[in-house]
């Protein structure tokens, strides 16, 4: 396994959680809903029920395929799990501005998706 550079720590409940230079968890096992909330706060996002639905889809996708989805597979997975209204790029952009696949994966405690800039 390749080593990951620790860039900074996220302090939460007396524990320092290592993050890489792009803000992804160094150890996926450090993820918790509280970690997601704190990472979202750094993005200026307040996690709603809709955010949590997508984070759940992301984590289930990773459990099944052992990789975080890029944008197209994310849109498809969300559409299949949550319906066509939520499985649209525009909906995901509103929830996770910038790069929904990258930001969503980061908040879900997953590695950076392949093919994400």
PDB file of C-alpha atoms in Angstrom:
ATOM      1  CA  UNK A   1       0.000   0.000   0.000  1.00  0.00           C
ATOM      2  CA  UNK A   2       1.336   3.420  -0.909  1.00  0.00           C
ATOM      3  CA  UNK A   3       2.083   5.759   1.929  1.00  0.00           C
ATOM      4  CA  UNK A   4      -0.051   8.852   2.240  1.00  0.00           C
ATOM      5  CA  UNK A   5       1.387  12.164   3.303  1.00  0.00           C
ATOM      6  CA  UNK A   6      -0.184  13.625   6.428  1.00  0.00           C
ATOM      7  CA  UNK A   7      -0.742  17.291   5.754  1.00  0.00           C
ATOM      8  CA  UNK A   8      -2.758  18.304   8.814  1.00  0.00           C
ATOM      9  CA  UNK A   9      -4.978  16.969  11.567  1.00  0.00           C
ATOM     10  CA  UNK A  10      -8.676  17.379  12.217  1.00  0.00           C
ATOM     11  CA  UNK A  11      -9.187  17.671  15.972  1.00  0.00           C
ATOM     12  CA  UNK A  12     -12.450  16.135  17.111  1.00  0.00           C
ATOM     13  CA  UNK A  13     -13.447  15.034  20.605  1.00  0.00           C
ATOM     14  CA  UNK A  14      -9.853  15.013  21.806  1.00  0.00           C
ATOM     15  CA  UNK A  15      -8.642  12.923  18.869  1.00  0.00           C
ATOM     16  CA  UNK A  16      -6.408  14.132  16.044  1.00  0.00           C
ATOM     17  CA  UNK A  17      -7.507  12.633  12.730  1.00  0.00           C
ATOM     18  CA  UNK A  18      -4.860  12.786   9.981  1.00  0.00           C
ATOM     19  CA  UNK A  19      -5.786  14.296   6.617  1.00  0.00           C
ATOM     20  CA  UNK A  20      -3.865  14.287   3.345  1.00  0.00           C
ATOM     21  CA  UNK A  21      -3.021  17.489   1.417  1.00  0.00           C
ATOM     22  CA  UNK A  22      -6.467  17.496  -0.241  1.00  0.00           C
ATOM     23  CA  UNK A  23      -8.359  16.979   3.024  1.00  0.00           C
ATOM     24  CA  UNK A  24      -9.130  13.281   2.558  1.00  0.00           C
ATOM     25  CA  UNK A  25      -8.840  10.940   5.526  1.00  0.00           C
ATOM     26  CA  UNK A  26      -5.523   9.118   5.705  1.00  0.00           C
ATOM     27  CA  UNK A  27      -7.261   6.221   7.489  1.00  0.00           C
ATOM     28  CA  UNK A  28     -10.770   5.384   6.289  1.00  0.00           C
ATOM     29  CA  UNK A  29     -11.460   3.810   9.685  1.00  0.00           C
ATOM     30  CA  UNK A  30     -11.365   7.295  11.237  1.00  0.00           C
ATOM     31  CA  UNK A  31     -14.637   8.231   9.521  1.00  0.00           C
ATOM     32  CA  UNK A  32     -17.749   8.892  11.571  1.00  0.00           C
ATOM     33  CA  UNK A  33     -20.817  11.080  11.095  1.00  0.00           C
ATOM     34  CA  UNK A  34     -19.125  13.635  13.350  1.00  0.00           C
ATOM     35  CA  UNK A  35     -16.062  13.667  11.082  1.00  0.00           C
ATOM     36  CA  UNK A  36     -18.356  14.177   8.071  1.00  0.00           C
ATOM     37  CA  UNK A  37     -20.041  17.101   9.821  1.00  0.00           C
ATOM     38  CA  UNK A  38     -16.693  18.753  10.591  1.00  0.00           C
ATOM     39  CA  UNK A  39     -15.349  18.236   7.054  1.00  0.00           C
ATOM     40  CA  UNK A  40     -18.600  19.625   5.632  1.00  0.00           C
ATOM     41  CA  UNK A  41     -18.288  22.642   7.901  1.00  0.00           C
ATOM     42  CA  UNK A  42     -14.863  23.319   6.358  1.00  0.00           C
ATOM     43  CA  UNK A  43     -16.547  23.269   2.922  1.00  0.00           C
ATOM     44  CA  UNK A  44     -19.253  25.675   4.110  1.00  0.00           C
ATOM     45  CA  UNK A  45     -21.861  22.914   3.868  1.00  0.00           C
ATOM     46  CA  UNK A  46     -24.501  22.132   6.482  1.00  0.00           C
ATOM     47  CA  UNK A  47     -25.398  18.477   6.010  1.00  0.00           C
ATOM     48  CA  UNK A  48     -29.107  17.927   5.408  1.00  0.00           C
ATOM     49  CA  UNK A  49     -31.089  14.730   4.957  1.00  0.00           C
ATOM     50  CA  UNK A  50     -30.407  14.916   1.209  1.00  0.00           C
ATOM     51  CA  UNK A  51     -26.640  15.155   1.816  1.00  0.00           C
ATOM     52  CA  UNK A  52     -26.745  12.118   4.097  1.00  0.00           C
ATOM     53  CA  UNK A  53     -28.660  10.141   1.455  1.00  0.00           C
ATOM     54  CA  UNK A  54     -25.902  10.787  -1.074  1.00  0.00           C
ATOM     55  CA  UNK A  55     -23.160  10.048   1.470  1.00  0.00           C
ATOM     56  CA  UNK A  56     -24.851   6.712   2.167  1.00  0.00           C
ATOM     57  CA  UNK A  57     -24.945   5.942  -1.574  1.00  0.00           C
ATOM     58  CA  UNK A  58     -21.252   6.835  -1.842  1.00  0.00           C
ATOM     59  CA  UNK A  59     -20.297   4.556   1.046  1.00  0.00           C
ATOM     60  CA  UNK A  60     -22.409   1.705  -0.358  1.00  0.00           C
ATOM     61  CA  UNK A  61     -20.815   2.174  -3.789  1.00  0.00           C
ATOM     62  CA  UNK A  62     -17.365   1.963  -2.207  1.00  0.00           C
ATOM     63  CA  UNK A  63     -18.311  -1.149  -0.234  1.00  0.00           C
ATOM     64  CA  UNK A  64     -19.455  -2.809  -3.442  1.00  0.00           C
ATOM     65  CA  UNK A  65     -16.784  -1.689  -5.927  1.00  0.00           C
ATOM     66  CA  UNK A  66     -13.839  -0.783  -3.643  1.00  0.00           C
ATOM     67  CA  UNK A  67     -13.475   2.637  -5.224  1.00  0.00           C
ATOM     68  CA  UNK A  68     -15.201   5.979  -4.947  1.00  0.00           C
ATOM     69  CA  UNK A  69     -17.272   6.809  -8.026  1.00  0.00           C
ATOM     70  CA  UNK A  70     -16.342   9.540 -10.474  1.00  0.00           C
ATOM     71  CA  UNK A  71     -19.153  11.899 -11.493  1.00  0.00           C
ATOM     72  CA  UNK A  72     -20.971   9.773 -14.084  1.00  0.00           C
ATOM     73  CA  UNK A  73     -21.099   6.613 -11.963  1.00  0.00           C
ATOM     74  CA  UNK A  74     -22.131   8.757  -8.986  1.00  0.00           C
ATOM     75  CA  UNK A  75     -25.054  10.276 -10.897  1.00  0.00           C
ATOM     76  CA  UNK A  76     -26.133   6.800 -12.005  1.00  0.00           C
ATOM     77  CA  UNK A  77     -25.809   5.285  -8.508  1.00  0.00           C
ATOM     78  CA  UNK A  78     -27.750   8.141  -6.909  1.00  0.00           C
ATOM     79  CA  UNK A  79     -30.443   7.885  -9.576  1.00  0.00           C
ATOM     80  CA  UNK A  80     -30.814   4.158  -9.024  1.00  0.00           C
ATOM     81  CA  UNK A  81     -30.883   4.461  -5.243  1.00  0.00           C
ATOM     82  CA  UNK A  82     -32.823   7.686  -4.760  1.00  0.00           C
ATOM     83  CA  UNK A  83     -34.756   8.212  -7.977  1.00  0.00           C
ATOM     84  CA  UNK A  84     -34.283  10.222 -11.164  1.00  0.00           C
ATOM     85  CA  UNK A  85     -34.932  13.625  -9.562  1.00  0.00           C
ATOM     86  CA  UNK A  86     -31.981  13.205  -7.214  1.00  0.00           C
ATOM     87  CA  UNK A  87     -29.827  11.385  -9.749  1.00  0.00           C
ATOM     88  CA  UNK A  88     -29.034  14.496 -11.752  1.00  0.00           C
ATOM     89  CA  UNK A  89     -25.770  16.396 -12.011  1.00  0.00           C
ATOM     90  CA  UNK A  90     -27.450  19.696 -11.148  1.00  0.00           C
ATOM     91  CA  UNK A  91     -28.946  18.292  -7.955  1.00  0.00           C
ATOM     92  CA  UNK A  92     -25.570  16.935  -6.861  1.00  0.00           C
ATOM     93  CA  UNK A  93     -23.848  20.236  -7.727  1.00  0.00           C
ATOM     94  CA  UNK A  94     -26.257  22.073  -5.428  1.00  0.00           C
ATOM     95  CA  UNK A  95     -25.496  19.683  -2.581  1.00  0.00           C
ATOM     96  CA  UNK A  96     -21.746  19.409  -3.144  1.00  0.00           C
ATOM     97  CA  UNK A  97     -20.547  22.515  -5.056  1.00  0.00           C
ATOM     98  CA  UNK A  98     -17.466  22.302  -7.220  1.00  0.00           C
ATOM     99  CA  UNK A  99     -16.927  18.610  -7.771  1.00  0.00           C
ATOM    100  CA  UNK A 100     -19.730  16.515  -6.251  1.00  0.00           C
ATOM    101  CA  UNK A 101     -17.810  13.255  -6.665  1.00  0.00           C
ATOM    102  CA  UNK A 102     -14.676  14.614  -5.005  1.00  0.00           C
ATOM    103  CA  UNK A 103     -16.372  16.623  -2.243  1.00  0.00           C
ATOM    104  CA  UNK A 104     -18.885  13.854  -1.570  1.00  0.00           C
ATOM    105  CA  UNK A 105     -16.168  11.202  -1.354  1.00  0.00           C
ATOM    106  CA  UNK A 106     -14.163  13.380   1.020  1.00  0.00           C
ATOM    107  CA  UNK A 107     -17.155  13.883   3.326  1.00  0.00           C
ATOM    108  CA  UNK A 108     -18.047  10.183   3.102  1.00  0.00           C
ATOM    109  CA  UNK A 109     -14.539   9.275   4.282  1.00  0.00           C
ATOM    110  CA  UNK A 110     -13.574   7.624   1.000  1.00  0.00           C
ATOM    111  CA  UNK A 111     -10.404   7.919  -1.077  1.00  0.00           C
ATOM    112  CA  UNK A 112     -10.319  10.477  -3.862  1.00  0.00           C
ATOM    113  CA  UNK A 113     -12.225   9.170  -6.898  1.00  0.00           C
ATOM    114  CA  UNK A 114     -10.107   8.248  -9.893  1.00  0.00           C
ATOM    115  CA  UNK A 115     -10.385  10.663 -12.820  1.00  0.00           C
ATOM    116  CA  UNK A 116     -11.172  13.610 -10.520  1.00  0.00           C
ATOM    117  CA  UNK A 117      -9.083  16.742 -10.902  1.00  0.00           C
TER     118      UNK A 117
END
